[in-house]
Short mmCIF file of C-alpha atoms in Angstrom, two decimals:
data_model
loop_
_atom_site.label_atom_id
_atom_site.label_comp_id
_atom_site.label_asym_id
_atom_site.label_seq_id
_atom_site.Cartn_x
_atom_site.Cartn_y
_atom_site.Cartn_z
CA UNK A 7 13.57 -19.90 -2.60
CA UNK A 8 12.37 -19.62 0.90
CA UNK A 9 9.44 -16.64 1.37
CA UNK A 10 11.59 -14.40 3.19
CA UNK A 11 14.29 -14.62 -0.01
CA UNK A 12 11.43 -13.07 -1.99
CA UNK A 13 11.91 -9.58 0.02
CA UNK A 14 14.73 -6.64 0.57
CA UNK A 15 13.91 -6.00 4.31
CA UNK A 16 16.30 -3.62 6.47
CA UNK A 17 15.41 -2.92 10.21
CA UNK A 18 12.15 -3.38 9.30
CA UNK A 19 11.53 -1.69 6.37
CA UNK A 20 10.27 -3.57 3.23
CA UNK A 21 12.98 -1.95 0.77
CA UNK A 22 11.81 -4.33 -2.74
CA UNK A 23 9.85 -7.27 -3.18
CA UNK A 24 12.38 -9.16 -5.57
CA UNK A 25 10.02 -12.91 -5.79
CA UNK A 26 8.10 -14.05 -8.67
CA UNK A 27 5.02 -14.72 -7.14
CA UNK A 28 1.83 -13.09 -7.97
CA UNK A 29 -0.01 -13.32 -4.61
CA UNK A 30 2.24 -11.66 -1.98
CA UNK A 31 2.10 -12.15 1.74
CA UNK A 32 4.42 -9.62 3.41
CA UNK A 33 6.58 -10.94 6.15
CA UNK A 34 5.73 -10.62 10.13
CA UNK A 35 8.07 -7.94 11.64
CA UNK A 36 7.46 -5.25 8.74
CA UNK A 37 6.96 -2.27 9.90
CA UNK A 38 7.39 0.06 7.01
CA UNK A 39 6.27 -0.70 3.48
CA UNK A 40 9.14 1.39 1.63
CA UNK A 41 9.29 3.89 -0.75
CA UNK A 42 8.91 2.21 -4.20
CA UNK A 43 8.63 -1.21 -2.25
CA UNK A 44 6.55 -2.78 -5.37
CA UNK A 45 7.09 -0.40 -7.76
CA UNK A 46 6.63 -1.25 -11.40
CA UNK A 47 6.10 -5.08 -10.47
CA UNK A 48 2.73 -5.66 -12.84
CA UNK A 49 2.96 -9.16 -12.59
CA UNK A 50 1.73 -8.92 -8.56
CA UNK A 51 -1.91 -9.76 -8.18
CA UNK A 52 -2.85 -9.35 -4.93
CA UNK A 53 -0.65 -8.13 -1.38
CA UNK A 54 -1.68 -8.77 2.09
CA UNK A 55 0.15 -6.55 4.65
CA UNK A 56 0.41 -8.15 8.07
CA UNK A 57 -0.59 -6.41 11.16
CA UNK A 58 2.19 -4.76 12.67
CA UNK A 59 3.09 -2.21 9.47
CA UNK A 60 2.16 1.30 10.27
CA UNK A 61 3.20 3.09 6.71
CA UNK A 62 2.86 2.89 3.82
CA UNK A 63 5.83 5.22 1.55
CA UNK A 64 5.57 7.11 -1.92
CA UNK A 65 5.54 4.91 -4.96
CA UNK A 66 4.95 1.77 -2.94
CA UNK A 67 2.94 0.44 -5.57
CA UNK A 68 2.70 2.58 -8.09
CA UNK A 69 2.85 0.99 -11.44
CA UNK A 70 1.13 -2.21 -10.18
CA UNK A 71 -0.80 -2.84 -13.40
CA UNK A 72 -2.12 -6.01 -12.45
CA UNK A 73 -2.62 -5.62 -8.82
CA UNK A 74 -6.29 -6.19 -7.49
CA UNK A 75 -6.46 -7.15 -3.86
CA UNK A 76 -4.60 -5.15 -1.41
CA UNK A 77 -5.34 -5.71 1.99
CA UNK A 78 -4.57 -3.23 4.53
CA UNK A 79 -3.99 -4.03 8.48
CA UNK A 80 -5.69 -2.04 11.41
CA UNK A 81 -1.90 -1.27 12.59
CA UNK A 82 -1.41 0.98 9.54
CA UNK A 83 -1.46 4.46 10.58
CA UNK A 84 0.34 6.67 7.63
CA UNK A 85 -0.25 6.40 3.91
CA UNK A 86 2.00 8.90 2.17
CA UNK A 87 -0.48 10.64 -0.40
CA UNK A 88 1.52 9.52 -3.40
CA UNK A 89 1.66 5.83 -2.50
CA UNK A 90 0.38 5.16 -5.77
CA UNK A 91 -2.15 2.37 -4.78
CA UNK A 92 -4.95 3.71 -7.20
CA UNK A 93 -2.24 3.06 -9.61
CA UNK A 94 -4.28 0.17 -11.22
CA UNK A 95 -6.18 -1.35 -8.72
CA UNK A 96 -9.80 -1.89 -10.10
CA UNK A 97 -11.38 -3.81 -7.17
CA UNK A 98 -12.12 -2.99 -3.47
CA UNK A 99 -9.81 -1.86 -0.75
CA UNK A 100 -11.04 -1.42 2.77
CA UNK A 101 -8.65 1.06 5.06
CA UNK A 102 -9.86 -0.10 9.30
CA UNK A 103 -9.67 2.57 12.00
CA UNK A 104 -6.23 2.20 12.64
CA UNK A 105 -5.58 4.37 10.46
CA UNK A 106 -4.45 8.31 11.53
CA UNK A 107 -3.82 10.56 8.36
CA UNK A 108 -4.43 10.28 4.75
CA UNK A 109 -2.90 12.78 2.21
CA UNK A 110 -0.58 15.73 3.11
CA UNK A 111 -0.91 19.78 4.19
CA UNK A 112 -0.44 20.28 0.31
CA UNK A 113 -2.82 17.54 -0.73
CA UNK A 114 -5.58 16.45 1.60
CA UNK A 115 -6.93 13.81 -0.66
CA UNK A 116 -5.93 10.30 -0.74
CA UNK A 117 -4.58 9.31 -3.95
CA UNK A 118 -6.03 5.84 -2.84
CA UNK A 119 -9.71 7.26 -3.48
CA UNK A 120 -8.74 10.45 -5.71
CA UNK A 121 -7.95 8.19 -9.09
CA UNK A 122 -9.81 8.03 -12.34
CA UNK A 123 -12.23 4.97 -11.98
CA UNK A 124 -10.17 2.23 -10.82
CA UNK A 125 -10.71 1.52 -7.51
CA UNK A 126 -14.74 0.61 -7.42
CA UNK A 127 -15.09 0.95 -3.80
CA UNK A 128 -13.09 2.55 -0.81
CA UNK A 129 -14.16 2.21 2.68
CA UNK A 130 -12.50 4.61 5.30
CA UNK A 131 -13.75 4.65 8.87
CA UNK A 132 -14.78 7.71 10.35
CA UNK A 133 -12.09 7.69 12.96
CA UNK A 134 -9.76 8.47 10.07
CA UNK A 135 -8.91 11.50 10.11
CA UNK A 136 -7.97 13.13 6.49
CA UNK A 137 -5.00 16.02 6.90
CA UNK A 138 -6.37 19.17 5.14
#
């Protein structure tokens, strides 16, 4: 199965991951990572988004039990609050400057940083700006 196979995409928009590997490289030309994306999948170790995705949807990864390494690009500029990436992840994620808004009118904190103790380190730059 050829690594584009491995993915749902419509104009842009990562709709499922649907491979079998554990370590996932997202495709160039993403822009979107969708809603529920890589939901439930808690066989997927570690995801690198490419540069060029700018959000990140609810439920995108919520349910990734096994998920450890996420890397995020500089060209992201929206996670929706309720992505679920604190889901499980028990490592590091770094968010860059590219970054806009975090969280919504109705909840300014990033689930990303907001979960029990799972994620062991979260760096946000301080041109980030957090919605409150």
């Amino acid at each position: 199965m050829s690594k584009n196979e491995n993915f749902k995409i419509s104009n842009d928009v990562l709709i499922k991951y649907v491979g079998i590997e554990k370590d996932v490289v997202v495709p160039e030309g993403v822009t979107v990572i969708g809603e529920k994306a890589f939901y439930e999948r808690k066989d997927v170790e570690s995801v690198v988004i490419p540069e060029g995705v700018k959000e990140i949807r609810e439920n995108a990864f919520e349910g990734c039990c096994s998920l450890k390494k996420l890397v995020i690009p500089n060209s992201i500029r929206y996670i929706d609050d309720k992505a679920g990436i604190s889901s499980c992840i028990e490592y590091s994620v770094s968010v860059k400057d590219g970054l806009k808004y975090l969280g919504n009118e109705t909840n300014p904190y990033l689930y990303l940083v907001y979960g029990e103790d799972h994620i062991k380190t979260a760096n946000i730059e301080n041109t980030c700006k957090i919605i409150r």
